[in-house]
Every structure is written in C-alpha cells, then in structure tokens.
PDB file of C-alpha atoms and ligand atoms in Angstrom:
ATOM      1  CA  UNK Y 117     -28.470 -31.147  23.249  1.00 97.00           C
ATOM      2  CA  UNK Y 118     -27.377 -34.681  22.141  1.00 98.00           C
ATOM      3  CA  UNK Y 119     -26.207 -36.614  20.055  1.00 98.00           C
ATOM      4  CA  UNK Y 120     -26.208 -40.476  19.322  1.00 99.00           C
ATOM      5  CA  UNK Y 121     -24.109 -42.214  16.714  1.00 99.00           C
ATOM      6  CA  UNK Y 122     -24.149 -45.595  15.433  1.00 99.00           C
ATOM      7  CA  UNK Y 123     -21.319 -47.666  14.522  1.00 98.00           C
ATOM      8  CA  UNK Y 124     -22.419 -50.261  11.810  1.00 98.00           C
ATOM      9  CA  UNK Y 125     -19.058 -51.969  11.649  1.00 98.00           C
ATOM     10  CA  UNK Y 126     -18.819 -55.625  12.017  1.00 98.00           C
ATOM     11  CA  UNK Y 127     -15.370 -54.815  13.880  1.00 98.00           C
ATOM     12  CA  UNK Y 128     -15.414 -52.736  16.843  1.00 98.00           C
ATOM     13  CA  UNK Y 129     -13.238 -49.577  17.139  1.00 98.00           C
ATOM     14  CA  UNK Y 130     -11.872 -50.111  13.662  1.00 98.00           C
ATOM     15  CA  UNK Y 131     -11.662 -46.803  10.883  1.00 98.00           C
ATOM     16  CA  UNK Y 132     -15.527 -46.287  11.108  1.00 99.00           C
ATOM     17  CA  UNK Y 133     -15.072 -45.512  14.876  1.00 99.00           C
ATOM     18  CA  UNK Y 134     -12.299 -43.297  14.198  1.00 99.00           C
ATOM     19  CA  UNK Y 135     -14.099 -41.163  11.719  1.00 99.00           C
ATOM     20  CA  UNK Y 136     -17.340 -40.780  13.820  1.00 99.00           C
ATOM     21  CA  UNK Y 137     -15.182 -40.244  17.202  1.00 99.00           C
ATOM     22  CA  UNK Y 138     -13.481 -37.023  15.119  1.00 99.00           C
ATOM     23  CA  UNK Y 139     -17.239 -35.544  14.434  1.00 99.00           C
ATOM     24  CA  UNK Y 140     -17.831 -36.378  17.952  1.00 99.00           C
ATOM     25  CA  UNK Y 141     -15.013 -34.064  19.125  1.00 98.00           C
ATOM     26  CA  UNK Y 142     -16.167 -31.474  17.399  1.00 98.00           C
ATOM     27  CA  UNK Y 143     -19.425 -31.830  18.801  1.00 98.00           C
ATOM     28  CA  UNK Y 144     -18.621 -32.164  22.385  1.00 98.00           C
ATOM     29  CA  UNK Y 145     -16.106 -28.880  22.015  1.00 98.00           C
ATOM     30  CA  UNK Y 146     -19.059 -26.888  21.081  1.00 98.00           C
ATOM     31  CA  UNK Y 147     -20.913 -28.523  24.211  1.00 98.00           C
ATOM     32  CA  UNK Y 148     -23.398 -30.949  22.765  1.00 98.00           C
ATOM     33  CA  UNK Y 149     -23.541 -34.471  24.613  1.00 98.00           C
ATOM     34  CA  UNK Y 150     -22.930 -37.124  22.453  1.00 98.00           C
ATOM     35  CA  UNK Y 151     -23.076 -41.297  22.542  1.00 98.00           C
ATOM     36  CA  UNK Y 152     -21.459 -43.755  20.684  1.00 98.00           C
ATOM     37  CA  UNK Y 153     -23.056 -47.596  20.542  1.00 98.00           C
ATOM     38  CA  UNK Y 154     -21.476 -49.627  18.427  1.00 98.00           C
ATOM     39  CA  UNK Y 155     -23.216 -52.404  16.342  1.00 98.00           C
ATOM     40  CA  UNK Y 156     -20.105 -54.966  16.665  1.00 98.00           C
ATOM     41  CA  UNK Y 157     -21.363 -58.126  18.240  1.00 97.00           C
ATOM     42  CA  UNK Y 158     -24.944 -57.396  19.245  1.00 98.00           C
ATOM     43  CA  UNK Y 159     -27.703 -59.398  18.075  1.00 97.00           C
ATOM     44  CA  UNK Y 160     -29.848 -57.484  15.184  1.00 98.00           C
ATOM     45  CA  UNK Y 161     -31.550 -58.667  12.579  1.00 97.00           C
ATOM     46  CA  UNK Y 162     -33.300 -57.383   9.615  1.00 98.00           C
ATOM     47  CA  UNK Y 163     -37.092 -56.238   9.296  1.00 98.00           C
ATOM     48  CA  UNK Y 164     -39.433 -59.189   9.095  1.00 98.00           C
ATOM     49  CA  UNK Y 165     -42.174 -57.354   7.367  1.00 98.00           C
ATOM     50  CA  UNK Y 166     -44.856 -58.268   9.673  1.00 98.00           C
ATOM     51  CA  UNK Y 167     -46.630 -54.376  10.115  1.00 98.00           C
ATOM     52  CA  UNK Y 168     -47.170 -54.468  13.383  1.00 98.00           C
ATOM     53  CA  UNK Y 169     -45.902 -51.259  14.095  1.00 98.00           C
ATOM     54  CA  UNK Y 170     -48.799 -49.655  12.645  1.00 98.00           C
ATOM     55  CA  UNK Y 171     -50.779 -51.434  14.484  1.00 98.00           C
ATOM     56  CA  UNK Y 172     -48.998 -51.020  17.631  1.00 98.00           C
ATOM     57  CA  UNK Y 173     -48.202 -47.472  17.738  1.00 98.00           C
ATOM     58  CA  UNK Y 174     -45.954 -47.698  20.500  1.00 98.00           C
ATOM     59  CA  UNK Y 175     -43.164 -46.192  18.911  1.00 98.00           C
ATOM     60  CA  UNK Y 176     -41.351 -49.876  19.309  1.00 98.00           C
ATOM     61  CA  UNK Y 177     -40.503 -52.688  16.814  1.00 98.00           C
ATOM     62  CA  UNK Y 178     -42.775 -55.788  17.757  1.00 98.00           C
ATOM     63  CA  UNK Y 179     -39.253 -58.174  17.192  1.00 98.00           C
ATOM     64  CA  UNK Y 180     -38.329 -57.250  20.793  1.00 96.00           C
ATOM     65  CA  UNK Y 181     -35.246 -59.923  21.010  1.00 95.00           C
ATOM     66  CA  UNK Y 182     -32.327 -57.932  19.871  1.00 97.00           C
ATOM     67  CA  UNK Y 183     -31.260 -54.490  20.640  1.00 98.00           C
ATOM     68  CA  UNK Y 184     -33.352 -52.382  17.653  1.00 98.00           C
ATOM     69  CA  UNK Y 185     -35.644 -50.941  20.625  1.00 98.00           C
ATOM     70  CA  UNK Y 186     -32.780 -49.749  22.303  1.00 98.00           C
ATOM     71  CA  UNK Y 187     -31.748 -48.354  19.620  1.00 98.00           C
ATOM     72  CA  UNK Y 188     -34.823 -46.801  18.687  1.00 98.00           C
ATOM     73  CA  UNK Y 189     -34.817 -44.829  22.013  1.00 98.00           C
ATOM     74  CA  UNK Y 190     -31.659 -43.570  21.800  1.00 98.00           C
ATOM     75  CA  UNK Y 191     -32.411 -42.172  18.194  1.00 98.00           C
ATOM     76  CA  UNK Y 192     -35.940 -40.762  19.553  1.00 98.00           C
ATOM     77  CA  UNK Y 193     -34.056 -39.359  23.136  1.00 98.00           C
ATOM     78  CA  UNK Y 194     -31.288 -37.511  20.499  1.00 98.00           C
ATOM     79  CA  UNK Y 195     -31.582 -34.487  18.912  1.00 98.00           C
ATOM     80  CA  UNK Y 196     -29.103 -35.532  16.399  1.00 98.00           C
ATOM     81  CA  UNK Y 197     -28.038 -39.329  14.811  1.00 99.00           C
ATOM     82  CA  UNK Y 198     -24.700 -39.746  13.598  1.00 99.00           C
ATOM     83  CA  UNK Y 199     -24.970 -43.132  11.283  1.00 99.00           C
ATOM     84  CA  UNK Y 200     -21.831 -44.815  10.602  1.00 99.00           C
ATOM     85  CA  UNK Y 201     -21.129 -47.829   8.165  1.00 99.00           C
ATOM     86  CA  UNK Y 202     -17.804 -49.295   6.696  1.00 99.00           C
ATOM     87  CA  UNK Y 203     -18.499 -49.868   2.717  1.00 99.00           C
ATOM     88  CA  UNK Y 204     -19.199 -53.729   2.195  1.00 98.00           C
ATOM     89  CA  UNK Y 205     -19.804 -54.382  -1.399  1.00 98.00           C
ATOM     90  CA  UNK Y 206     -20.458 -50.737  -2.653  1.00 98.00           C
ATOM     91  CA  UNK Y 207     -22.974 -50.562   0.142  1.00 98.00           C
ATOM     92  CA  UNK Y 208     -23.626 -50.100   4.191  1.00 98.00           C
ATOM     93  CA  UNK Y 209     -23.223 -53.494   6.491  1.00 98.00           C
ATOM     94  CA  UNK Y 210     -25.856 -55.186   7.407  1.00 98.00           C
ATOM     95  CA  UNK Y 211     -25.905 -54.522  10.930  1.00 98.00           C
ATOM     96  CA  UNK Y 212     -26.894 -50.731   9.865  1.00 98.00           C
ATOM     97  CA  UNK Y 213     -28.974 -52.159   6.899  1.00 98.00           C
ATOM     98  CA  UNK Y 214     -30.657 -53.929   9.685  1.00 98.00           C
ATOM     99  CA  UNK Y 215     -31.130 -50.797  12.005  1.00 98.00           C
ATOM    100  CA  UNK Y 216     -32.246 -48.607   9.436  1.00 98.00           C
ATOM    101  CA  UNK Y 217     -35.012 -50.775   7.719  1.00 98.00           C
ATOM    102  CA  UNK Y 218     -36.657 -51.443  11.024  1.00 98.00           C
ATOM    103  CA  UNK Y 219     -36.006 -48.000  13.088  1.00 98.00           C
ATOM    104  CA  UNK Y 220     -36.954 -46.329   9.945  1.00 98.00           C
ATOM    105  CA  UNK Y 221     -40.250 -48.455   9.400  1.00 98.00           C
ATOM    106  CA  UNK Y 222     -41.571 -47.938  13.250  1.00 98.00           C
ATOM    107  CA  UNK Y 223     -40.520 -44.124  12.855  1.00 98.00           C
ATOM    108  CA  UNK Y 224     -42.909 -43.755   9.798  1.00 98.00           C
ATOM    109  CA  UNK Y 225     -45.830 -45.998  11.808  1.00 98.00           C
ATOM    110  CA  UNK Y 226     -45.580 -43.385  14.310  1.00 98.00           C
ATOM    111  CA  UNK Y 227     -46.045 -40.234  12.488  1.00 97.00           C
ATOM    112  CA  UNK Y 228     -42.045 -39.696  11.786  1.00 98.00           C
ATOM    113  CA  UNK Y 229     -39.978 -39.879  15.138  1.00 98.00           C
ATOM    114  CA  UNK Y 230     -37.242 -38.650  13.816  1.00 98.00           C
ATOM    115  CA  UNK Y 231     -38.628 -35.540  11.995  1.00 98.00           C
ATOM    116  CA  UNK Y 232     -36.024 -32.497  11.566  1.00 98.00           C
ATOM    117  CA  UNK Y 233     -33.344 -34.372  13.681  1.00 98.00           C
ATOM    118  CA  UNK Y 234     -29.971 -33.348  12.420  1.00 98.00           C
ATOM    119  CA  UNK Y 235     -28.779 -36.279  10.521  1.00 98.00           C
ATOM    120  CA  UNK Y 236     -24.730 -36.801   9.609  1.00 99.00           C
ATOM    121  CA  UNK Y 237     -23.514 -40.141   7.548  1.00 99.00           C
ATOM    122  CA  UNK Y 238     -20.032 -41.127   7.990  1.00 99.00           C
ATOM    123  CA  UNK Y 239     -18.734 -43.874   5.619  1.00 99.00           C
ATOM    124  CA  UNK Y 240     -14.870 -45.751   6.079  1.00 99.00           C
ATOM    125  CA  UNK Y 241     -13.691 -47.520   2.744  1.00 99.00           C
ATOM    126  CA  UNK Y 242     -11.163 -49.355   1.736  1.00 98.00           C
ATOM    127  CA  UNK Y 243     -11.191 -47.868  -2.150  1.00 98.00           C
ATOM    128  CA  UNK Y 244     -14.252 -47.907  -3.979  1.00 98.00           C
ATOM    129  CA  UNK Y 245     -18.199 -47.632  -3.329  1.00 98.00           C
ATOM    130  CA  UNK Y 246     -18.235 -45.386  -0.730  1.00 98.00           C
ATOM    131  CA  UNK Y 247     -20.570 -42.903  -2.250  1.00 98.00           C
ATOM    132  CA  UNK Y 248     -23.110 -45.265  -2.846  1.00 98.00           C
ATOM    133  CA  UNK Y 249     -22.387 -45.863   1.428  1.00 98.00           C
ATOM    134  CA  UNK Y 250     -23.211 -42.765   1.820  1.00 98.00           C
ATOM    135  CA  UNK Y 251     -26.493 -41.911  -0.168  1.00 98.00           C
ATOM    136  CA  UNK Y 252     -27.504 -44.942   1.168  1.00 98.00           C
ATOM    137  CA  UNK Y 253     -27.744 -43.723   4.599  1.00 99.00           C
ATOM    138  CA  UNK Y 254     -28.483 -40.159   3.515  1.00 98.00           C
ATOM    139  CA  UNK Y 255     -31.900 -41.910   1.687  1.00 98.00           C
ATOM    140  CA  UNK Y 256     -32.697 -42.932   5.228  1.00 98.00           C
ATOM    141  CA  UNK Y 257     -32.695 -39.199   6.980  1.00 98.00           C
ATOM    142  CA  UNK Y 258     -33.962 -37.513   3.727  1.00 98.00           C
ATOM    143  CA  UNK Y 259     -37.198 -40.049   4.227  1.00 98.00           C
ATOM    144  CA  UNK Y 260     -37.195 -39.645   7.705  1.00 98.00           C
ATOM    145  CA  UNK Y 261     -37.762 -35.554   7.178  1.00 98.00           C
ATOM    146  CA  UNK Y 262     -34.082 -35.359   8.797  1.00 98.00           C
ATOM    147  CA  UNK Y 263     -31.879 -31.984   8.217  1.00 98.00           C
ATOM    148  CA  UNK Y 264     -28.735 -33.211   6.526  1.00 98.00           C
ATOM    149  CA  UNK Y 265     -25.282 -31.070   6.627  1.00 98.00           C
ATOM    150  CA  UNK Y 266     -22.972 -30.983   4.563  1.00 98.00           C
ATOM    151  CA  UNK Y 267     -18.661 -30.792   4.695  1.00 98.00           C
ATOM    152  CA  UNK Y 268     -16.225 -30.148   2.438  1.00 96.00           C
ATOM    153  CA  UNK Y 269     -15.591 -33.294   0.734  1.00 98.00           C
ATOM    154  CA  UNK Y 270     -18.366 -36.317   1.626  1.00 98.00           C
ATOM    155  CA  UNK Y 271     -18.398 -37.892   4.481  1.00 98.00           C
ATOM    156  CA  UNK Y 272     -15.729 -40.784   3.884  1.00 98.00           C
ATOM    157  CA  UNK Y 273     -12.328 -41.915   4.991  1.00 98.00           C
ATOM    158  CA  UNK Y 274      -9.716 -44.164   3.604  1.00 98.00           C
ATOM    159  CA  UNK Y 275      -8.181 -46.871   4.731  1.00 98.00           C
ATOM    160  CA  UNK Y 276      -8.526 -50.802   4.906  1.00 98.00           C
ATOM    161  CA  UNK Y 277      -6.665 -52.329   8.339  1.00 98.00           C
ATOM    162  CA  UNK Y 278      -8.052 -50.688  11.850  1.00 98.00           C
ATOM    163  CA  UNK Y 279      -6.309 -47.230  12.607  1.00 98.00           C
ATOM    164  CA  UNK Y 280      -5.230 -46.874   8.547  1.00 98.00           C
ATOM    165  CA  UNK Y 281      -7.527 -43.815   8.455  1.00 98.00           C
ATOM    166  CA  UNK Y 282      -6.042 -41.913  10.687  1.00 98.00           C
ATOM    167  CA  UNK Y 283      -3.415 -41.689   7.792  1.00 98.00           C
ATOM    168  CA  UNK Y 284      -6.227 -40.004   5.717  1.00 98.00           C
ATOM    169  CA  UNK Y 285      -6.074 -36.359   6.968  1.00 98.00           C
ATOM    170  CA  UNK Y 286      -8.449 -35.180   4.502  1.00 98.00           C
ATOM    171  CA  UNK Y 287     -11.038 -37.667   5.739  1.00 98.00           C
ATOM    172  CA  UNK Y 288     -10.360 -37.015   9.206  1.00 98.00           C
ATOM    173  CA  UNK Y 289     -10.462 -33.105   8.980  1.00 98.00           C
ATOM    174  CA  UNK Y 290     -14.148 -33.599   6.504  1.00 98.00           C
ATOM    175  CA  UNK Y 291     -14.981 -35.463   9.371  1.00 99.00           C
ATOM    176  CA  UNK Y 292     -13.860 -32.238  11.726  1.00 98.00           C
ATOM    177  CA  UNK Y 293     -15.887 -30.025   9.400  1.00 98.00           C
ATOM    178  CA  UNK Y 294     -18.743 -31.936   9.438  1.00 99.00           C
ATOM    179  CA  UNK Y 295     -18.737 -32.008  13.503  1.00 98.00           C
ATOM    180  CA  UNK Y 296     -18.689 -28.447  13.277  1.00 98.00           C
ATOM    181  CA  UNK Y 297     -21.797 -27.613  10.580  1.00 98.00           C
ATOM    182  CA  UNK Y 298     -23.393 -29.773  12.734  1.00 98.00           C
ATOM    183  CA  UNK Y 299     -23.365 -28.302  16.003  1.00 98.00           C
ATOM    184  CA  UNK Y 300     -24.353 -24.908  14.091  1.00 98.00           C
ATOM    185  CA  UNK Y 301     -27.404 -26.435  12.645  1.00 98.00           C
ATOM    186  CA  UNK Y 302     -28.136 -28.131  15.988  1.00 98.00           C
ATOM    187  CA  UNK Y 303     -27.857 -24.498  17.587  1.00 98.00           C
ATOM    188  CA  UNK Y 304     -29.707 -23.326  15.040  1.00 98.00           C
ATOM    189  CA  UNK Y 305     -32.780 -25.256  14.704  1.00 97.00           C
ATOM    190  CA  UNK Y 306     -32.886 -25.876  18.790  1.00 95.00           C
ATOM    191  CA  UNK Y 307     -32.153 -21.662  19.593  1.00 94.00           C
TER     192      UNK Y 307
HETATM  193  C1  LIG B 581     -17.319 -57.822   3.746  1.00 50.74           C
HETATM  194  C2  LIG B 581     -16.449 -56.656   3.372  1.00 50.74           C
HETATM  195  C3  LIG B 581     -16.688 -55.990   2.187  1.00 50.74           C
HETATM  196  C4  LIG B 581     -15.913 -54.891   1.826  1.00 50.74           C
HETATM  197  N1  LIG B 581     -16.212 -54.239   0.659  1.00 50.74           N
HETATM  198  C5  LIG B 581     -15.495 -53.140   0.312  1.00 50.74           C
HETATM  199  C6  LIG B 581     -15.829 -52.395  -0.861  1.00 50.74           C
HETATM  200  O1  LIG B 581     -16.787 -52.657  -1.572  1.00 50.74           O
HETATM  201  N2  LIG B 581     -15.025 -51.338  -1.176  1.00 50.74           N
HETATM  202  C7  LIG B 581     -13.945 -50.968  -0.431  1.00 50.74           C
HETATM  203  O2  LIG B 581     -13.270 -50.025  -0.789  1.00 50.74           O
HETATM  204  N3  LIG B 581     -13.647 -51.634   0.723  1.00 50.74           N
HETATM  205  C8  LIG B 581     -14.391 -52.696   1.106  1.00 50.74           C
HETATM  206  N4  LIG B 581     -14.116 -53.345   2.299  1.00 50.74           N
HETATM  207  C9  LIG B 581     -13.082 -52.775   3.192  1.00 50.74           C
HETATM  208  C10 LIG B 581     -13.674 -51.904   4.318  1.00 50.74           C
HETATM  209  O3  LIG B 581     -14.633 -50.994   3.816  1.00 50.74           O
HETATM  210  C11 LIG B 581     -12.573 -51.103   5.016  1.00 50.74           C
HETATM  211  O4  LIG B 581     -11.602 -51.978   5.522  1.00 50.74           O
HETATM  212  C12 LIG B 581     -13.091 -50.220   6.140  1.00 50.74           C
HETATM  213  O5  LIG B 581     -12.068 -49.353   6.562  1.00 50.74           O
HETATM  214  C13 LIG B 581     -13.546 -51.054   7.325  1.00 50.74           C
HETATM  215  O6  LIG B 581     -14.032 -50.214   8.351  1.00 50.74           O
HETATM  216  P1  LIG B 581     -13.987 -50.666   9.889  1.00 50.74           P
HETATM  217  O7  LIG B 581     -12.530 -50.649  10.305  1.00 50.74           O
HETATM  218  O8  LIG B 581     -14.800 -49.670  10.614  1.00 50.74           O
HETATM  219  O9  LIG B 581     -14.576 -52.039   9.967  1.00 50.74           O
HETATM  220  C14 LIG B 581     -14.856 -54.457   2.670  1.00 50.74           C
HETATM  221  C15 LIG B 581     -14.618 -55.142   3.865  1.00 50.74           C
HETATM  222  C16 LIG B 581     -15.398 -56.230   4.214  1.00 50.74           C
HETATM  223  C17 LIG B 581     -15.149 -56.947   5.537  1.00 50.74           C
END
C-alpha cells in the first residue's frame, strides 16, 4: 500500500512538512509506502476552464506544461493522498488551490479516479483560519467519494517561522493519531 502527500507550501520543508512527515511516520511504522512531493518552486497553475478533459478521457489535464499530470499519477498510483497546505488568508495556498481544482476536475471527467482513496488534510497556521484550511481540502476528498479519518483534535499545527511547530506537541501528536487511523482504514478497506 501507498501513500502520496502533497506539500502546498510556498516554502519548502517549513511547519507544513513537519506535520505531514509525523503522519508519514506513522504510516511507514505500520508498513505502508509513502511519498512526499512538495509544491515549493514547481511551475502550476490554476484550471483554465477549457473541458477538455471530458473530452479527452485520458485521465490527464490537457495544460500539459507544469507538473499537475505528474501529480495526477501519483494521486491515481496511491491508495491514499495526504494533502497539505499552510493557511494563507483563512484559506489553502494556491499552489494546492491549483492542484486540487484541476486534479479534481480530470478525476470527475474520468468517472472519479480517486474514488474511496483514504484521504487525510493536514493544515500549519500561524493563528487563525485554519479550519476553514481544512474543510477546504476535506470538500475536495468528500467530492471526490474519498474516505476521510478523523484524529483527536483537527488536523492543524501551530506555529509561524519554519520548525516553530515542532513546539506544538498537541499538533504534532494529532498529526501521530491521524497517521495511525489511517493506516487502519487503509488495512481495512484494502484487507
Ligand atoms: C501569504 C501568507 C498568508 C498567511 N495567512 C495566515 C492566516 O490567515 N492565518 C494564520 O494564522 N497564519 C497565516 N500565515 C502564516 C502561515 O500560515 C504559517 O507561518 C505557517 O506555519 C506556514 O507554513 P509553512 O512553514 O509550511 O510554509 C500566512 C503566511 C503567508 C506567507
């Protein structure tokens, strides 16, 4: 089993990485494979509306000069998608706004790819707007016919300079939680 998280972050191996490397842990102590590409620096842009990936049906987005198709076979090669996003504004960054619009448009021309993939959202903020982070990325696997777990606070940890959330032990041990409910639903659904 696998699984492939993003890292929407504008800055690479910042608190966002840190959170989604704890669930990682988790998930590679209970023997599941997992990737981590990180958004930083790579060309992606937003969807462009043009609908050709219902007429295409080729499971790729017909903007083929960034790294969305890449993406898009990672997510469809996984058997779970770990999406990560520092808040910006009360909401997700771009660079995952981007990812989602457009993997999640050419999943529903092609008869949902992602359909009862374990989906995890892990959100780093500063103070405030986090939750709004989070269902924002949760609206995307809900849609997407994606099985969601849960933890024992939501998926979010504090802090505002690189490294600051390791200084959030709740965060970092929801984050632990949530690596472990989702290797059990992984086991679970692929037994
Ligand atoms: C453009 C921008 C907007 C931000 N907006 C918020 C915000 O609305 N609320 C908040 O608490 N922190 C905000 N922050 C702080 C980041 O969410 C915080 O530093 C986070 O830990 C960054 O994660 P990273 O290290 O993975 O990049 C913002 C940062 C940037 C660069």
């Amino acid at each position: 089993m696998k699984v492939v998280a993003f890292n929407g972050s504008a800055r690479k191996d910042g608190n966002t990485a840190i959170l989604i490397k704890t669930v990682l842990a988790e998930l590679e102590k209970e023997g599941i494979e997992t990737e981590l590409l990180q958004l930083a620096g790579k060309k992606i842009r937003g969807c462009v509306a043009c609908f050709k990936c219902f007429a295409n049906k080729n499971q790729r987005c017909s903007v083929q000069k960034d790294v969305l198709n890449d993406c898009i076979e990672k997510m469809v090669g996984a058997d779970g998608i770990i999406l990560g996003s520092p808040t910006y504004f009360a909401n997700i960054s771009t660079e995952l706004k981007a990812l989602i619009d457009r993997a999640g448009m050419v999943a529903i021309a092609n008869g949902d790819m992602y359909r009862r993939k374990v989906g995890a959202a892990v959100v780093a903020v500063r103070r405030g707007g986090a939750i709004h982070a989070f269902n924002s990325i949760n609206h995307f696997f809900f849609i997407s016919q994606m099985m969601v777990p849960g933890s024992r606070y939501w998926n979010m940890g504090f802090g505002l300079e690189k490294g600051e959330v390791e200084k959030d032990e709740e965060g970092l041990r929801t984050m632990q939680v949530l690596g472990e409910n989702m290797a059990w639903l992984l086991k679970k659904i692929n037994a």
